[in-house]
CSV table of C-alpha atoms and ligand atoms in Angstrom, one decimal:
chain,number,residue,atom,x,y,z
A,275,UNK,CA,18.9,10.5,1.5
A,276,UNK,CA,16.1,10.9,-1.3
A,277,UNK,CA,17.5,9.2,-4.7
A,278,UNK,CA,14.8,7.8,-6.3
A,279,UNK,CA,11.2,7.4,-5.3
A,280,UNK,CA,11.7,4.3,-3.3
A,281,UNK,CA,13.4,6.1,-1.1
A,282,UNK,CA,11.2,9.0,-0.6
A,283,UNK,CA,8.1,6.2,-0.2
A,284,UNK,CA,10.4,5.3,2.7
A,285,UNK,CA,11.0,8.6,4.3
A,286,UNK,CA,6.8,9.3,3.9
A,287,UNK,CA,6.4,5.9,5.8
A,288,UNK,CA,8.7,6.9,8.5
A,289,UNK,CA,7.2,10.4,8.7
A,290,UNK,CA,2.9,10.2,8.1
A,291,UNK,CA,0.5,8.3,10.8
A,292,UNK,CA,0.0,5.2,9.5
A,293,UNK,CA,-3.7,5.5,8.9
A,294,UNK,CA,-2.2,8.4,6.3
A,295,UNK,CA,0.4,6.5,4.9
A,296,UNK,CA,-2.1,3.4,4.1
A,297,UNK,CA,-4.2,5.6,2.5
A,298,UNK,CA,-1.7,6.9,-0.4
A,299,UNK,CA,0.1,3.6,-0.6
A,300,UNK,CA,-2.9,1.2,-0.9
A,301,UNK,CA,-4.9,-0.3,-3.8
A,302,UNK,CA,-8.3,-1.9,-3.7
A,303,UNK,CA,-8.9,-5.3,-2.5
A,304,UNK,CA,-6.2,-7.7,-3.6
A,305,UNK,CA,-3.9,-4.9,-5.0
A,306,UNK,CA,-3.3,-7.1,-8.1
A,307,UNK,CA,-4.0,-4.0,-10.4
A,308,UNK,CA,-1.9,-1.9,-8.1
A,309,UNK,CA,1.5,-4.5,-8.5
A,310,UNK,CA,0.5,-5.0,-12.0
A,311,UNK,CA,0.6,-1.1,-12.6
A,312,UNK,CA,4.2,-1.0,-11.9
A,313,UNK,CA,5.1,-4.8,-12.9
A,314,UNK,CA,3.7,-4.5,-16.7
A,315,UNK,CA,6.1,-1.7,-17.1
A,316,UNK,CA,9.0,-4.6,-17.5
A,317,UNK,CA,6.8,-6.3,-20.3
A,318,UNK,CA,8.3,-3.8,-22.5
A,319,UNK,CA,12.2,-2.9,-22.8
A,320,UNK,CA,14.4,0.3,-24.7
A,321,UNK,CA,16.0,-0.3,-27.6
A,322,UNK,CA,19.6,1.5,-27.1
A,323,UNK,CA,21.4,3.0,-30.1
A,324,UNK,CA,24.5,4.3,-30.1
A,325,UNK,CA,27.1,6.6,-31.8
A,326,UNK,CA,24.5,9.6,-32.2
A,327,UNK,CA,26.0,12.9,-30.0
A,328,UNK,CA,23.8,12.6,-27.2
A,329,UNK,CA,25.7,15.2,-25.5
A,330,UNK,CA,22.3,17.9,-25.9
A,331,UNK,CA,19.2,16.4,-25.0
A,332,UNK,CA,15.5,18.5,-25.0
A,333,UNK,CA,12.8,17.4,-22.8
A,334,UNK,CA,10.3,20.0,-23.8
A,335,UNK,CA,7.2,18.8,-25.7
A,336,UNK,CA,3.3,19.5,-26.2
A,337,UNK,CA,0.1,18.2,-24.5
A,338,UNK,CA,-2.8,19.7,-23.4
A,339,UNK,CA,-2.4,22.2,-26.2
A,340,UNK,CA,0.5,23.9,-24.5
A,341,UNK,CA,4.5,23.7,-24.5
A,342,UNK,CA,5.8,22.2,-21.5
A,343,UNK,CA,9.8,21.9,-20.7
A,344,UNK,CA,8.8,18.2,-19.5
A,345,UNK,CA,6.4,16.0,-20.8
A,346,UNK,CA,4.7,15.3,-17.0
A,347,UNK,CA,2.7,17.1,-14.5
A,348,UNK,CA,1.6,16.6,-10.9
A,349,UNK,CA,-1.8,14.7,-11.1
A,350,UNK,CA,-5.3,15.3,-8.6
A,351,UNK,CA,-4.6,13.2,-5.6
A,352,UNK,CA,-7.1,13.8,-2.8
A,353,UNK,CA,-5.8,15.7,0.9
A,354,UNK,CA,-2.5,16.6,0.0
A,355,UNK,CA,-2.7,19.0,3.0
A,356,UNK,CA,-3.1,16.5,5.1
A,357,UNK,CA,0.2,14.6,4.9
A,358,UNK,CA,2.2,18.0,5.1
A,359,UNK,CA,1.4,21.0,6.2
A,360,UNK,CA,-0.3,23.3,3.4
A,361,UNK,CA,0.3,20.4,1.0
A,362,UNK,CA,-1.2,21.6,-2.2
A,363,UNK,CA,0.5,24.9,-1.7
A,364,UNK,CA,3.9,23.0,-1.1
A,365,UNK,CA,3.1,20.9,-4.5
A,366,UNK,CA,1.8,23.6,-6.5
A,367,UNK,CA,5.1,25.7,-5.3
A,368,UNK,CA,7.4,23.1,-6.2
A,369,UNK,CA,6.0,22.5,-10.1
A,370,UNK,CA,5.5,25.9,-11.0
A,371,UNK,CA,9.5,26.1,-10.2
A,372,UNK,CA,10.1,23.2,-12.3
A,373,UNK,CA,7.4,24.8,-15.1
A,374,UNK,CA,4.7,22.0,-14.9
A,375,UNK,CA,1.0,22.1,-14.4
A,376,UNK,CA,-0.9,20.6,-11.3
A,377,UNK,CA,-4.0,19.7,-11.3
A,378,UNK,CA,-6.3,20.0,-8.1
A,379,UNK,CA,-8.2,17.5,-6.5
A,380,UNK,CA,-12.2,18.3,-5.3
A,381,UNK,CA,-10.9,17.0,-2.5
A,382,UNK,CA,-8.4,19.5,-1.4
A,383,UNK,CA,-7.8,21.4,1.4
A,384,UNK,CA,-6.6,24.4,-0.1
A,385,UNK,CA,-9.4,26.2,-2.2
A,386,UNK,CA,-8.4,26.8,-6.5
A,387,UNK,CA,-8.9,30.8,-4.8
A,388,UNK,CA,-6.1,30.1,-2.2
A,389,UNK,CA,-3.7,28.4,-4.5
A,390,UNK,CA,-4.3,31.0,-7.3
A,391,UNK,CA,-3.4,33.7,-4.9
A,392,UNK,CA,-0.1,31.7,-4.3
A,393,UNK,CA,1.1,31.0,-7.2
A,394,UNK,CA,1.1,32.0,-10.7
A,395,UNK,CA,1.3,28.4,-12.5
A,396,UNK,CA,-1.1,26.6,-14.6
A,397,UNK,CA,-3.4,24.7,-12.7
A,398,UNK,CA,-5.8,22.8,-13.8
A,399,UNK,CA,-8.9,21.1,-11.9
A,400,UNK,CA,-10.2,17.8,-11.3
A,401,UNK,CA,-14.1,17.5,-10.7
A,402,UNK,CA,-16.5,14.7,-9.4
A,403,UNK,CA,-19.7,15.0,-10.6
A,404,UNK,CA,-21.9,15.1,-7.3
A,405,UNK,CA,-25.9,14.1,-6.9
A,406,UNK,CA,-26.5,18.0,-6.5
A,407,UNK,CA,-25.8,19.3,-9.3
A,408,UNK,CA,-25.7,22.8,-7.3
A,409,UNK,CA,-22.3,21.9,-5.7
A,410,UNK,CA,-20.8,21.0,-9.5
A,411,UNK,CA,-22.1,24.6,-11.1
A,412,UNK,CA,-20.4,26.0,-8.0
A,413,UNK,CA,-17.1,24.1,-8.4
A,414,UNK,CA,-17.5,24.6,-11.9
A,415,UNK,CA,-17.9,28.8,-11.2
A,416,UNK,CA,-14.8,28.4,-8.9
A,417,UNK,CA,-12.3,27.2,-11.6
A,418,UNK,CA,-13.7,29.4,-13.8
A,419,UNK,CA,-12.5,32.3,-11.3
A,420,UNK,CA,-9.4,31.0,-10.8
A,421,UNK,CA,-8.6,30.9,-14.0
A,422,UNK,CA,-8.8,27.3,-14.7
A,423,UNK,CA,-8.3,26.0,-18.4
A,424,UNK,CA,-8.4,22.5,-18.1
A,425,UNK,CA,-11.3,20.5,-16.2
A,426,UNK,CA,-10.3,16.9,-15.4
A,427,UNK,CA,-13.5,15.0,-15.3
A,428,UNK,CA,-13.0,11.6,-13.2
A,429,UNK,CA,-15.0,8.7,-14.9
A,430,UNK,CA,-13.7,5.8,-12.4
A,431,UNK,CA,-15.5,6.7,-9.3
A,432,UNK,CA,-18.8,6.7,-9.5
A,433,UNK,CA,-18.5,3.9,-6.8
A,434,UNK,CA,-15.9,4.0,-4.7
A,435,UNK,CA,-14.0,0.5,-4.3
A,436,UNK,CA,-12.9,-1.3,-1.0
A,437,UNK,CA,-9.2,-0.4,-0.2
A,438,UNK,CA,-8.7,-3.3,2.6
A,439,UNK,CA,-5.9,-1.0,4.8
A,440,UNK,CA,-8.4,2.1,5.1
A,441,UNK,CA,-11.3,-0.6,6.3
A,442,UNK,CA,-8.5,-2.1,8.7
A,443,UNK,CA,-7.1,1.3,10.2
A,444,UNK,CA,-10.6,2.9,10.3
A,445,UNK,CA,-9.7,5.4,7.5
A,446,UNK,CA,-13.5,5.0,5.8
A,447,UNK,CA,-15.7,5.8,9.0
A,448,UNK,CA,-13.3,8.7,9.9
A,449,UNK,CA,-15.2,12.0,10.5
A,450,UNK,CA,-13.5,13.1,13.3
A,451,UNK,CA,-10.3,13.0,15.4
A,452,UNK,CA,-11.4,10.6,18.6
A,453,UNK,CA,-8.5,9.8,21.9
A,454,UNK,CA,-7.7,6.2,20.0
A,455,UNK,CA,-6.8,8.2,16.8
A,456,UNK,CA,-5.5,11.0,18.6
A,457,UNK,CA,-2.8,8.6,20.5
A,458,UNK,CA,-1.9,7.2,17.2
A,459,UNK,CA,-1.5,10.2,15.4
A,460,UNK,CA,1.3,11.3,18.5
A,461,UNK,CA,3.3,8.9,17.2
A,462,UNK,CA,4.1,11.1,14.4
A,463,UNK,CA,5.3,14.1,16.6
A,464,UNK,CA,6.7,15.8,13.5
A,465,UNK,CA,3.8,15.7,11.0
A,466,UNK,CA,2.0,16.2,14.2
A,467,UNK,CA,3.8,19.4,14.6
A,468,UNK,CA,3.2,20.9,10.5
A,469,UNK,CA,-0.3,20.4,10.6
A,470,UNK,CA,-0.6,22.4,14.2
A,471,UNK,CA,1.2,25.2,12.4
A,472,UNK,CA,-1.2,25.3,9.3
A,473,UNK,CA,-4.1,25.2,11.3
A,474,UNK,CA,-7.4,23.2,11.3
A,475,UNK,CA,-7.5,21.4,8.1
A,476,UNK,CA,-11.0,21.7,5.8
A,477,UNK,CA,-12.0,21.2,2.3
A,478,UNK,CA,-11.2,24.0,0.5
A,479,UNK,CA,-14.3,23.9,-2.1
A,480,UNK,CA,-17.0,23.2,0.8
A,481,UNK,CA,-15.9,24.7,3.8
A,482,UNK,CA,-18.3,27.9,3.2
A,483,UNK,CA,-21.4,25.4,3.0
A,484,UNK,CA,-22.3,24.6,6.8
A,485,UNK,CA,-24.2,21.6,5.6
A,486,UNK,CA,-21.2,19.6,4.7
A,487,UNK,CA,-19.9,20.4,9.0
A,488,UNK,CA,-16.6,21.0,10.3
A,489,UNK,CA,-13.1,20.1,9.9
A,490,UNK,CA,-11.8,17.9,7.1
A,491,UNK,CA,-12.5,14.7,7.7
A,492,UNK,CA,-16.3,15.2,8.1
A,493,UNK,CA,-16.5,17.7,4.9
A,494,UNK,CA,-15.1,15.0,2.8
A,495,UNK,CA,-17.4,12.6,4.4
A,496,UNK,CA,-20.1,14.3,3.5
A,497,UNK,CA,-18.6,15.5,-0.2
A,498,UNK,CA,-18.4,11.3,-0.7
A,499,UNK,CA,-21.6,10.6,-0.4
A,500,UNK,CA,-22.6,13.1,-3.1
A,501,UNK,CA,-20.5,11.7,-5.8
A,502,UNK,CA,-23.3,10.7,-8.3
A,503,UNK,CA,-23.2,7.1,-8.4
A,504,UNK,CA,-25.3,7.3,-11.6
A,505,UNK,CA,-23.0,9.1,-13.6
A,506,UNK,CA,-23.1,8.3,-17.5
A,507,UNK,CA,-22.4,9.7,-20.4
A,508,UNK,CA,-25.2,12.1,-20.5
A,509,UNK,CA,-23.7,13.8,-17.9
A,510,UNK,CA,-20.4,13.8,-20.0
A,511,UNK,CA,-21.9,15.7,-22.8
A,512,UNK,CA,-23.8,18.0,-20.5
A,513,UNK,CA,-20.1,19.0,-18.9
A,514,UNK,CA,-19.3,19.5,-22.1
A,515,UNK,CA,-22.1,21.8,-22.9
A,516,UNK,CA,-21.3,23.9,-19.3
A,517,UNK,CA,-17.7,24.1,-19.9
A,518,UNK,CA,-15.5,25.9,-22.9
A,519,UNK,CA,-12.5,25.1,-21.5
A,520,UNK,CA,-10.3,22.0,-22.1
A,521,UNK,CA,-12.2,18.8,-20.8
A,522,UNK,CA,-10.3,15.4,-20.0
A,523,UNK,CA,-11.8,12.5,-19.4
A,524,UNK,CA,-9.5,10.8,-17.1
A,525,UNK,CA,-10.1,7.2,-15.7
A,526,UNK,CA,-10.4,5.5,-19.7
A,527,UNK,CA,-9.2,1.9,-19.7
A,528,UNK,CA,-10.8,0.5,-23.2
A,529,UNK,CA,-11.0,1.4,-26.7
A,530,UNK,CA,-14.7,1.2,-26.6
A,531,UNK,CA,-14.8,3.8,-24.3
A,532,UNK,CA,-11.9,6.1,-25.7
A,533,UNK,CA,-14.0,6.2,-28.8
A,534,UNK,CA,-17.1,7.2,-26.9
A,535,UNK,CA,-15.2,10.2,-25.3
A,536,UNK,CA,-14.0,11.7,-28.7
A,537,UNK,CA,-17.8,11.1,-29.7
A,538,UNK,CA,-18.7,13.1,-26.3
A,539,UNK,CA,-16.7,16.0,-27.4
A,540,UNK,CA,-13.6,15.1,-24.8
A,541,UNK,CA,-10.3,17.1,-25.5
A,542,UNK,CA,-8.0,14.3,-24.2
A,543,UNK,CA,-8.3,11.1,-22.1
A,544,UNK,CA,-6.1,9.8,-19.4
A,545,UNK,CA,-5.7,5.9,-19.4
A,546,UNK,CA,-5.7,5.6,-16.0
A,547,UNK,CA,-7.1,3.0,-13.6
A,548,UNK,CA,-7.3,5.4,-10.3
A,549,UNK,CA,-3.7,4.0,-9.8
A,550,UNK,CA,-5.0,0.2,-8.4
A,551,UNK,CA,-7.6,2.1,-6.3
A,552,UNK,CA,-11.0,1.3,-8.0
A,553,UNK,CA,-11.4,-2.8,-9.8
A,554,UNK,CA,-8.8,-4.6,-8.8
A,555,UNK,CA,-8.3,-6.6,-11.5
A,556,UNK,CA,-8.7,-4.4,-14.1
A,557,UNK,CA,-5.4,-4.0,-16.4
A,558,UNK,CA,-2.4,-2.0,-15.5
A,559,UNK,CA,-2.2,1.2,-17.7
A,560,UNK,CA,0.5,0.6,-19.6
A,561,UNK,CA,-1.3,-3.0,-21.0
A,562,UNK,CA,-4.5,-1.0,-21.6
A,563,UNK,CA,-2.2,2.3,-23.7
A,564,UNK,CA,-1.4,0.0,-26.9
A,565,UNK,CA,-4.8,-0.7,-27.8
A,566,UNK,CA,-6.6,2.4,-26.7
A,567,UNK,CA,-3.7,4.9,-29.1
A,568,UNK,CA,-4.4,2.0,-32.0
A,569,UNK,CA,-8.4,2.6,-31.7
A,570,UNK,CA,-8.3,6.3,-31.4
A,571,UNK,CA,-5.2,6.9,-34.1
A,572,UNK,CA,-4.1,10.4,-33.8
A,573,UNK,CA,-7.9,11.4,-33.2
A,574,UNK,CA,-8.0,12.4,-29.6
A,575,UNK,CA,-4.9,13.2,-27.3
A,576,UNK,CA,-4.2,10.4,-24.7
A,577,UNK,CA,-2.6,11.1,-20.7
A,578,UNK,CA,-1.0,8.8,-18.9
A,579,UNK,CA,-0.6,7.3,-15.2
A,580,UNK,CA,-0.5,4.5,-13.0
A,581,UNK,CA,2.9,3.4,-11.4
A,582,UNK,CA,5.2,6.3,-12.7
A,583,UNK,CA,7.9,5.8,-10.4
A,584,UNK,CA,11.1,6.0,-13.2
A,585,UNK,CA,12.3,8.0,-16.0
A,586,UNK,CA,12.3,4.9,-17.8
A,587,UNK,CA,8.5,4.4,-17.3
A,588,UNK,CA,7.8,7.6,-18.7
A,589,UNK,CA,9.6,7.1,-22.1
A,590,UNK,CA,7.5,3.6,-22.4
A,591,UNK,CA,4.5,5.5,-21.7
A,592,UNK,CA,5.2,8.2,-24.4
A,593,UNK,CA,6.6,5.7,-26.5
A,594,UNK,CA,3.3,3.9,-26.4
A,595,UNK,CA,1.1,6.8,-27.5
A,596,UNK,CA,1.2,9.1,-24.5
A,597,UNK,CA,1.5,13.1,-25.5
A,598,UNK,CA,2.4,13.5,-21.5
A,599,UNK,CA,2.1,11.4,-18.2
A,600,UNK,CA,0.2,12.2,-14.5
A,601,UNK,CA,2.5,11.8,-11.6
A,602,UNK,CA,0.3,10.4,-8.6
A,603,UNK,CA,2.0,8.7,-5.2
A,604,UNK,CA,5.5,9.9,-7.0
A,605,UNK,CA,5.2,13.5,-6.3
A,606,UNK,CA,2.9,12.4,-3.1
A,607,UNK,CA,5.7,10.5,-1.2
A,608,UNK,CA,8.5,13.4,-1.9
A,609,UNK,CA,5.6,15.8,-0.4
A,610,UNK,CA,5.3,13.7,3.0
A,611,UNK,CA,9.0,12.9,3.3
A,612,UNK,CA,10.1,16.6,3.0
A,613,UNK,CA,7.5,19.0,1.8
A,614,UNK,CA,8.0,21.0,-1.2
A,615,UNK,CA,11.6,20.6,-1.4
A,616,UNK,CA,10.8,16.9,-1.5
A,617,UNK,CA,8.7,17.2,-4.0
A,618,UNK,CA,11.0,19.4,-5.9
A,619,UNK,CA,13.4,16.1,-5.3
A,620,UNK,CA,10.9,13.9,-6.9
A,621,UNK,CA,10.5,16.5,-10.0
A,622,UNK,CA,14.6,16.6,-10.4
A,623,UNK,CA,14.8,13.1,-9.7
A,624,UNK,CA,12.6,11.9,-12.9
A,625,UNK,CA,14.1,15.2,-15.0
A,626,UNK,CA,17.8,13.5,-14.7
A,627,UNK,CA,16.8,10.1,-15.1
A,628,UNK,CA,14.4,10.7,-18.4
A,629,UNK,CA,17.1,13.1,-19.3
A,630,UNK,CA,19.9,10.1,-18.6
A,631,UNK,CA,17.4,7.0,-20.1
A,632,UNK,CA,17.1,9.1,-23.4
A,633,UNK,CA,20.4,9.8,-23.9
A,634,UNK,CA,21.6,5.9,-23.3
A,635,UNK,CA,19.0,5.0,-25.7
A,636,UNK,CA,20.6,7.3,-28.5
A,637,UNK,CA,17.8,9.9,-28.8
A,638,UNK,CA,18.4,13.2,-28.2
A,639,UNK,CA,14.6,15.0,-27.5
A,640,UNK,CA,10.8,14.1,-26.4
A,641,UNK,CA,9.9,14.9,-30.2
A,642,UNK,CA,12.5,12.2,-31.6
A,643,UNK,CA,11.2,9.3,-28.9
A,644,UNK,CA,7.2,10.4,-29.6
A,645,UNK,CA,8.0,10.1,-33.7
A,646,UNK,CA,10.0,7.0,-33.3
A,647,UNK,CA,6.8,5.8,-31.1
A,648,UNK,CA,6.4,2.3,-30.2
A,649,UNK,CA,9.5,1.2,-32.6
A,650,UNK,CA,11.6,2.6,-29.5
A,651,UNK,CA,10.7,-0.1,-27.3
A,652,UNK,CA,10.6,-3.8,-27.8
A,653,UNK,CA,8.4,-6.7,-26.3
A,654,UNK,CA,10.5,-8.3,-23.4
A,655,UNK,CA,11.3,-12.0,-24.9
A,656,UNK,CA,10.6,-14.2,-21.9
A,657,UNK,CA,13.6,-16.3,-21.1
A,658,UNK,CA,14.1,-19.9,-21.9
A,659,UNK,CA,16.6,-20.3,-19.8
A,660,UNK,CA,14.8,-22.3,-16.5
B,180,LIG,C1,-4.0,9.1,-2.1
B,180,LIG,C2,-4.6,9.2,-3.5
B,180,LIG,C3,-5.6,10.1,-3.7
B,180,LIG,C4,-6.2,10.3,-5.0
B,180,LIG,N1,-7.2,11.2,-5.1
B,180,LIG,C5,-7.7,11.4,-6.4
B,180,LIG,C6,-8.7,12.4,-6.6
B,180,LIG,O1,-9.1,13.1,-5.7
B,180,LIG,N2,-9.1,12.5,-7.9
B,180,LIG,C7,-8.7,11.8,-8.9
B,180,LIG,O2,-9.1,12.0,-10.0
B,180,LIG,N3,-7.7,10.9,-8.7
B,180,LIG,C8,-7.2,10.6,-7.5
B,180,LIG,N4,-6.2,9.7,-7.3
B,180,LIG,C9,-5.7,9.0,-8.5
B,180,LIG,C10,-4.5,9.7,-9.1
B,180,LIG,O3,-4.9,10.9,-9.8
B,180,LIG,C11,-3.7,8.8,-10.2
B,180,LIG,O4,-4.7,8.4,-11.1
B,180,LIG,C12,-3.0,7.7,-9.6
B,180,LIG,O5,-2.4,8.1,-8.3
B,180,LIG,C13,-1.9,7.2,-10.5
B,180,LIG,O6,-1.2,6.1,-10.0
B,180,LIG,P1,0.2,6.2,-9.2
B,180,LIG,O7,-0.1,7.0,-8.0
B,180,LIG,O8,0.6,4.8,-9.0
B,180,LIG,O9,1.2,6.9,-10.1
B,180,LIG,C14,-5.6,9.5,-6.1
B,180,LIG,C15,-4.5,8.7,-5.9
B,180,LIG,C16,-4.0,8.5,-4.6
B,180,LIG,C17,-2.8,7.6,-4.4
């Protein structure tokens, strides 16, 4: 049974190869910053009031310049069609029923063109910046045809980081599917059986350039090694020259540099770390979201993720300066466990429990928690008692 996310982490465990299952769960290195992501959460508790008539409580709100009926959306996490069959489709599916915007990964299988034809939803797109800058005016041209509002630009990746699992199960030299893979894959006879049904898996945005080769694991292979390693803000303000649309910069972790993307012309930021993936070490989110919504004061909309795993983390985040949060592994866990109806589990899951966690803290809507801001939570007093 699927309560909570923990439980759906579970099920994808039982369910994905390993090599699959590493991949979403891990961090970089240590996975200090990944623990720390969900551990800092506690640093911070809810004030409960009381006595208020709870018994109505609205979870509608703004970001991104639109009304939403919740104040999260499914974030760009890489290959969701390989740990279920037609993954992106499944997730897309599942938040356009609850009303929320996803936002695609480059490194999809399913193309923006396939997914538009699917669903009618807002979607919004998530872009590396690559070496050629051919294959970015063509990604660019592709949201553009779908439709596409809002570009996520991704600003911590320009090197990709070390996660220790992937090195150990082989995950980073995989280009294609060899006997020794191939044996543990059969392990997984069911996931085995949802990815023969939705045929040969590719990435989406490439697979009409024979130069990046066959099959998915080799298209993103080659797709990796184009990410421009020299990326800076130049090309920020270049982006923002190409594209008239909303531009995010997600992947901000200081003030300095939340301050540089309102100077680049950015619509929003997400603090985000790449969810423990990138410097391990680096802050957890919700340390870094104090000081980055002091610096930037109401001058430039802030996103958040990292850890989201409770309706309770949500509130914190919002409380904190957030105008709406990223799910990430969240929504990815309910898609391996079950598909679209378990990420529709994950989606109802959070709903009630924000829903529940607002109520028991005596507020009654998104807009009261965002106005009472940080004065909703208080600093967890460490205990003196040994
Ligand atoms: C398996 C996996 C793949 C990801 N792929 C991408 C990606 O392609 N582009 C991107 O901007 N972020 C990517 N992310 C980062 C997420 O967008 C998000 O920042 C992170 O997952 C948030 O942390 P959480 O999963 O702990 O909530 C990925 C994360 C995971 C777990």
């Amino acid at each position: 049974m699927i309560i909570n996310v923990e439980d759906a982490r579970r099920a994808a465990r039982r369910r994905l190869p390993r090599i699959f299952f590493d991949y979403v769960d891990g961090g970089s290195f240590a996975e200090e910053t990944l623990a720390a992501n969900r551990a800092d959460f506690s640093r911070w508790t809810l004030v409960q009031r009381v006595l208020n008539d709870v018994s109505q409580r609205d979870l509608t709100t703004r970001f991104l310049g639109a009304a939403h009926p919740l104040p999260f959306m499914l974030g760009p996490v890489g290959f969701l069609g390989l740990y279920a069959g037609n993954g992106e489709i499944a997730a897309a599916r599942a938040a356009h029923a609850a009303g929320i915007p996803l936002c695609l990964s480059t490194f999809s299988i399913a193309s923006l063109a396939t997914l538009r034809a699917t669903t009618s939803g807002p979607l919004a797109f998530q872009l590396y910046v690559m070496s050629d800058r051919g294959i970015g005016d063509e990604l660019l041209e592709q949201a553009r045809a779908a439709g596409v509002d809002t570009l996520f630009l991704t600003v911590d990746t320009a090197i990709t980081s070390v996660r220790e699992r992937d090195l150990r199960n082989g995950f980073r030299s995989l280009t294609r599917i060899t006997p020794g893979l191939a044996l543990r894959l059969a392990t997984r006879p069911g996931w085995c059986l949802d990815m023969l049904r939705a045929g040969l898996p590719e990435v989406g945005a490439v697979a009409h350039r024979p130069e990046f080769g066959k099959g998915a694991l080799e298209q993103a292979s080659n797709l990796s090694r184009r990410i421009d390693t020299r990326l800076s803000w130049r090309d920020v303000e270049d982006l923002r020259a190409r594209w008239s649309g909303k531009l995010v910069l997600k992947g901000i972790l200081s003030p300095e540099d939340a301050l540089a993307a309102r100077a680049a012309g950015a619509d929003a930021i997400v603090v985000s770390n790449h969810g423990g993936r990138q410097l391990d070490g680096a802050c957890s989110t919700i340390a870094a979201l104090p000081g980055i919504a002091e610096a930037l004061d109401g001058s430039l909309e802030i996103l958040f993720d990292g850890g989201i795993r409770r309706g309770a983390d949500i509130v914190k985040a919002l409380a904190l300066g957030a105008s709406g949060v990223l799910l990430g592994r969240a929504y990815v866990y309910g898609l391996a466990a079950r598909g679209e109806a378990g990420v529709a589990r994950i989606l109802a899951h959070l709903t009630e429990e924000l829903s529940l966690t607002l109520g028991l803290m005596g507020l009654t809507s998104i807009a009261e928690l965002k106005a009472l801001g940080p004065a909703a939570l208080s600093r967890r007093v460490a205990s003196t008692v040994d």
